[in-house]
Amino acid sequence: MSLLLDNQFKELPPDKSIDTKLFLETVAHLPTFFDCLGSKVFSPIKSDISGNITKIRGIYLKDPTKYVTLQSILEAEREAHAAEWPKVGATLALMWLKRGLRFIQIMLQSLADGEKDENNPNLIKVNVTKAYEQALKKYHGWMVQKLFSAALNAAPYRSNFLKSLSKGEEVKEDVCLANVRQFLVNYTITVDAIYEMYTDMNAELDYTV
Amino acid sequence: MSLLLDNQFKELPPDKSIDTKLFLETVAHLPTFFDCLGSKVFSPIKSDISGNITKIRGIYLKDPTKYVTLQSILEAEREAHAAEWPKVGATLALMWLKRGLRFIQIMLQSLADGEKDENNPNLIKVNVTKAYEQALKKYHGWMVQKLFSAALNAAPYRSNFLKSLSKGEEVKEDVCLANVRQFLVNYTITVDAIYEMYTDMNAELDYTV
Ligand SMILES: CCCCCCCCCCCCC/C=C/[C@@H](O)[C@H](CO[C@@H]1O[C@H](CO)[C@H](O)[C@H](OS(=O)(=O)O)[C@H]1O)NC(=O)CCCCCCCCCCC
Ligand SMILES: CCCCCCCCCCCCC/C=C/[C@@H](O)[C@H](CO[C@@H]1O[C@H](CO)[C@H](O)[C@H](OS(=O)(=O)O)[C@H]1O)NC(=O)CCCCCCCCCCC
């Protein structure tokens, strides 16, 4: 039906802990989001995010009982790798993954809110740029920022992007945007909870690549 | 000692056939060439080339006796996939791989020949651009060409690049360039032979990505 609604995030429990297994299952579908952008130019980004997920899953599978929540992984790694932590293991992979997730969140929210370039209403550059500036730009050196600017020209038309989110079906635009809004509810709560965990555990880094 | 001399290409027999096993063993070291460029920006290129090698190796290993030379693989695939060939299997992977190999060849040859921007003698942009224009540009659409231009700014200084080709050892520049020339002898013969095979078998395509 829809790429997003087929893979909705679950509600979080009151303590906002995130079940690792459920999280990995749901997030595994998100790299295909970058296919919806329609150009092979975005495949290195898709690989980077898939790599983060593979890294976290690999660590989780070593001891699923110990690593039942995302927080339990961070705590175990802080203990085991005191010297390098948080630039290590699943802590590092999730640090970057959450930025990609935030990018997707802000871009979709901006589309759902109807933010547009009135002169080019069928372009999504404003939405992509907003998401990039808020989620990623500060972690990128000038070189990657420049590549982003160049890659931005490969962003698809709004109508084509919304269509591919609906897996190519001819869904009315307002239906598609309603789906996006529905998806964003638990998704945003989950991404916020991960950010909060990084703040609370003092696990955030701001080096640039 | 030197990234290149440690992994020299073998002389070809008089019929210029290329032994698949030897070729795969030698070429496997070349993706690290892109690490010598010193920026993570080049890692998608490294992955693309590594992917080509993995693809060819996977097919070779299915029947090492049948696929003893590169040409025997192309012939078998032409037979087995008449409709899609040459845009298929190891034939496609080697078609792209040879372009990456040619890029490396032209860039190194240009350095060995002392081609320089006299105003910026420690930059390698002229050598990289020459290699790109001759080996790859025509197979890239405007978008990837634009990304190339942006990525070019991440190219290292000549001195640092030569140093990393020597695996970080303080080798005199003329010694390093002599090594490059030595490496280029059989390497160029091998790359030429692959190009010739694609021409002879009418296996070359010129679609852009
Ligand atoms: C011939 C032509 C030549 C052209 C060559 C051009 C090559 C261009 C390469 C561009 C880079 C692709 C993006 C990847 C960037 C990555 O470098 C960063 C950091 O990546 C992290 O690094 C860590 C170590 O510091 C660990 O290795 C992490 O790995 S670990 O799992 O091992 O711990 C890893 O994710 N990730 C990022 O910045 C995340 C990116 C998120 C998505 C961004 C969405 C942007 C959408 C844009 C839409 C317009
Ligand atoms: C937030 C920031 C966002 C930024 C995002 C930017 C992303 C930039 C992405 C850049 C693309 C990386 C280069 C890869 C290009 C590839 O698209 C092409 C064709 O690749 C081929 O395609 C085939 C199908 O048509 C098969 O899949 C082949 O695969 S198969 O094995 O399955 O058959 C595959 O190799 N290879 C190429 O063009 C080869 C490249 C060779 C090396 C070039 C050297 C250039 C050196 C430059 C030095 C300055």
XYZ file of C-alpha atoms in Angstrom, chain B:
209
model
C 57.049 -1.318 0.096
C 54.848 0.245 -2.510
C 51.131 -0.330 -2.986
C 51.728 -0.755 -6.698
C 54.917 -2.831 -6.841
C 53.641 -5.256 -4.229
C 50.832 -6.160 -6.581
C 52.213 -6.045 -10.058
C 50.346 -7.374 -13.032
C 51.849 -10.363 -14.807
C 53.105 -10.397 -18.370
C 50.475 -11.584 -20.837
C 51.006 -14.616 -23.103
C 51.414 -13.946 -26.848
C 47.677 -14.428 -27.521
C 46.991 -11.756 -24.859
C 44.493 -13.974 -23.065
C 44.006 -12.992 -19.448
C 43.979 -15.662 -16.778
C 40.913 -14.982 -14.648
C 42.360 -16.222 -11.375
C 45.591 -14.218 -11.668
C 43.702 -11.147 -12.813
C 41.306 -11.303 -9.864
C 44.136 -11.787 -7.387
C 46.056 -8.792 -8.660
C 43.145 -6.448 -9.212
C 41.782 -7.130 -5.728
C 44.392 -4.744 -4.325
C 43.493 -1.822 -6.548
C 40.439 -0.482 -4.713
C 42.837 0.638 -1.963
C 44.199 3.051 -4.576
C 41.183 5.233 -3.734
C 42.195 5.282 -0.083
C 45.420 6.959 -1.244
C 43.263 9.868 -2.358
C 42.834 10.448 1.341
C 39.171 11.412 1.681
C 36.118 9.352 2.601
C 34.390 11.150 -0.220
C 35.922 8.574 -2.534
C 34.599 5.546 -0.688
C 31.510 5.150 -2.922
C 33.887 4.849 -5.879
C 35.939 2.288 -4.044
C 32.752 0.311 -3.282
C 31.626 0.436 -6.882
C 34.914 -1.001 -8.100
C 35.054 -3.585 -5.315
C 31.524 -4.558 -6.307
C 32.627 -5.201 -9.878
C 35.442 -7.431 -8.685
C 33.160 -9.348 -6.320
C 30.675 -9.882 -9.136
C 33.318 -11.269 -11.510
C 34.823 -13.449 -8.798
C 31.402 -14.865 -7.896
C 30.817 -15.957 -11.477
C 34.338 -17.310 -11.910
C 34.043 -19.440 -8.790
C 30.936 -21.169 -10.127
C 33.110 -22.958 -12.667
C 36.831 -22.090 -12.553
C 37.710 -24.542 -15.326
C 35.150 -23.172 -17.735
C 35.987 -19.554 -16.898
C 39.752 -19.872 -17.040
C 40.213 -16.663 -19.081
C 38.250 -13.432 -19.030
C 37.308 -14.008 -22.642
C 35.804 -17.400 -21.856
C 33.461 -15.706 -19.371
C 32.272 -13.173 -21.928
C 31.728 -15.915 -24.501
C 29.780 -18.089 -22.088
C 27.597 -15.174 -21.049
C 26.956 -14.139 -24.642
C 25.720 -17.679 -25.238
C 23.680 -17.972 -22.043
C 22.073 -14.504 -21.992
C 21.760 -13.653 -25.664
C 18.895 -11.205 -25.109
C 20.458 -8.984 -22.440
C 24.133 -9.426 -23.259
C 26.418 -7.489 -22.918
C 24.480 -5.632 -20.193
C 24.638 -8.594 -17.854
C 26.764 -10.531 -15.369
C 30.538 -10.373 -15.377
C 30.477 -8.841 -18.856
C 28.826 -5.731 -17.404
C 30.953 -5.725 -14.264
C 34.184 -5.920 -16.278
C 32.907 -3.270 -18.709
C 32.736 -0.792 -15.814
C 35.769 -2.132 -13.975
C 37.979 -1.552 -17.018
C 36.921 2.120 -17.016
C 38.015 2.477 -13.413
C 41.281 0.705 -14.274
C 41.777 3.036 -17.243
C 41.127 6.011 -14.967
C 43.897 4.839 -12.638
C 46.221 4.129 -15.583
C 45.834 7.549 -17.179
C 46.124 9.366 -13.899
C 49.347 7.538 -12.954
C 50.787 7.895 -16.451
C 50.116 11.603 -16.394
C 51.892 11.912 -13.041
C 54.796 9.787 -14.278
C 55.061 11.978 -17.374
C 55.396 15.003 -15.128
C 52.239 16.729 -16.357
C 51.551 19.615 -13.983
C 49.703 22.817 -13.484
C 52.765 25.104 -13.394
C 50.929 27.573 -11.165
C 50.000 24.857 -8.674
C 52.658 22.191 -9.080
C 51.573 20.361 -5.940
C 47.985 19.827 -7.116
C 46.913 16.736 -9.050
C 43.711 18.185 -10.485
C 45.128 18.236 -14.019
C 46.066 14.572 -13.822
C 42.734 13.527 -12.275
C 40.736 15.601 -14.747
C 42.613 14.199 -17.736
C 41.961 10.657 -16.531
C 38.299 11.407 -15.870
C 37.751 12.981 -19.260
C 39.360 10.146 -21.149
C 38.093 7.189 -19.155
C 34.729 8.047 -17.672
C 33.124 11.371 -18.451
C 31.210 10.189 -21.509
C 29.535 7.465 -19.445
C 28.320 9.923 -16.822
C 25.242 12.132 -17.084
C 25.456 15.816 -16.120
C 24.567 15.027 -12.510
C 27.468 12.649 -11.882
C 29.773 14.966 -13.841
C 28.780 17.728 -11.478
C 29.496 15.536 -8.470
C 32.875 14.746 -9.969
C 33.679 18.465 -10.215
C 32.698 18.952 -6.596
C 34.623 15.857 -5.457
C 37.742 16.988 -7.310
C 38.289 19.562 -4.593
C 38.930 16.727 -2.178
C 41.886 15.452 -4.213
C 45.083 15.383 -2.138
C 48.301 17.235 -2.744
C 50.672 15.544 -5.161
C 53.309 14.988 -2.477
C 50.843 13.395 -0.075
C 49.386 11.205 -2.774
C 52.824 9.907 -3.813
C 53.657 9.283 -0.190
C 50.538 7.205 0.368
C 51.269 5.191 -2.782
C 54.513 4.321 -1.009
C 52.461 3.274 2.004
C 53.497 6.297 3.993
C 57.212 5.659 3.713
C 59.473 8.611 2.996
C 60.453 7.547 -0.492
C 62.099 10.123 -2.721
C 59.736 11.407 -5.351
C 61.830 10.125 -8.250
C 61.958 6.653 -6.707
C 58.203 6.667 -6.279
C 57.660 7.764 -9.878
C 60.079 5.096 -11.102
C 57.926 2.552 -9.247
C 54.836 3.948 -10.904
C 56.439 3.601 -14.349
C 57.485 0.053 -13.574
C 53.957 -0.827 -12.449
C 52.406 0.751 -15.525
C 54.175 -1.566 -17.998
C 52.168 -4.772 -17.579
C 49.202 -2.925 -16.136
C 48.715 -0.896 -19.301
C 49.137 -3.975 -21.493
C 46.458 -5.773 -19.478
C 43.981 -2.881 -19.536
C 44.548 -2.414 -23.275
C 43.917 -6.120 -23.847
C 40.591 -5.925 -22.008
C 39.530 -2.924 -24.082
C 40.553 -4.742 -27.257
C 38.509 -7.773 -26.247
C 35.418 -5.599 -25.719
C 35.891 -4.039 -29.138
C 36.534 -7.346 -30.868
C 33.536 -9.007 -29.267
C 31.358 -5.975 -29.831
C 30.668 -5.960 -26.097
C 31.062 -2.251 -25.390
C 28.073 -0.079 -24.449
C 27.949 3.681 -24.121
C 24.882 4.355 -22.010
C 25.312 6.953 -19.280
C 24.591 6.732 -15.573
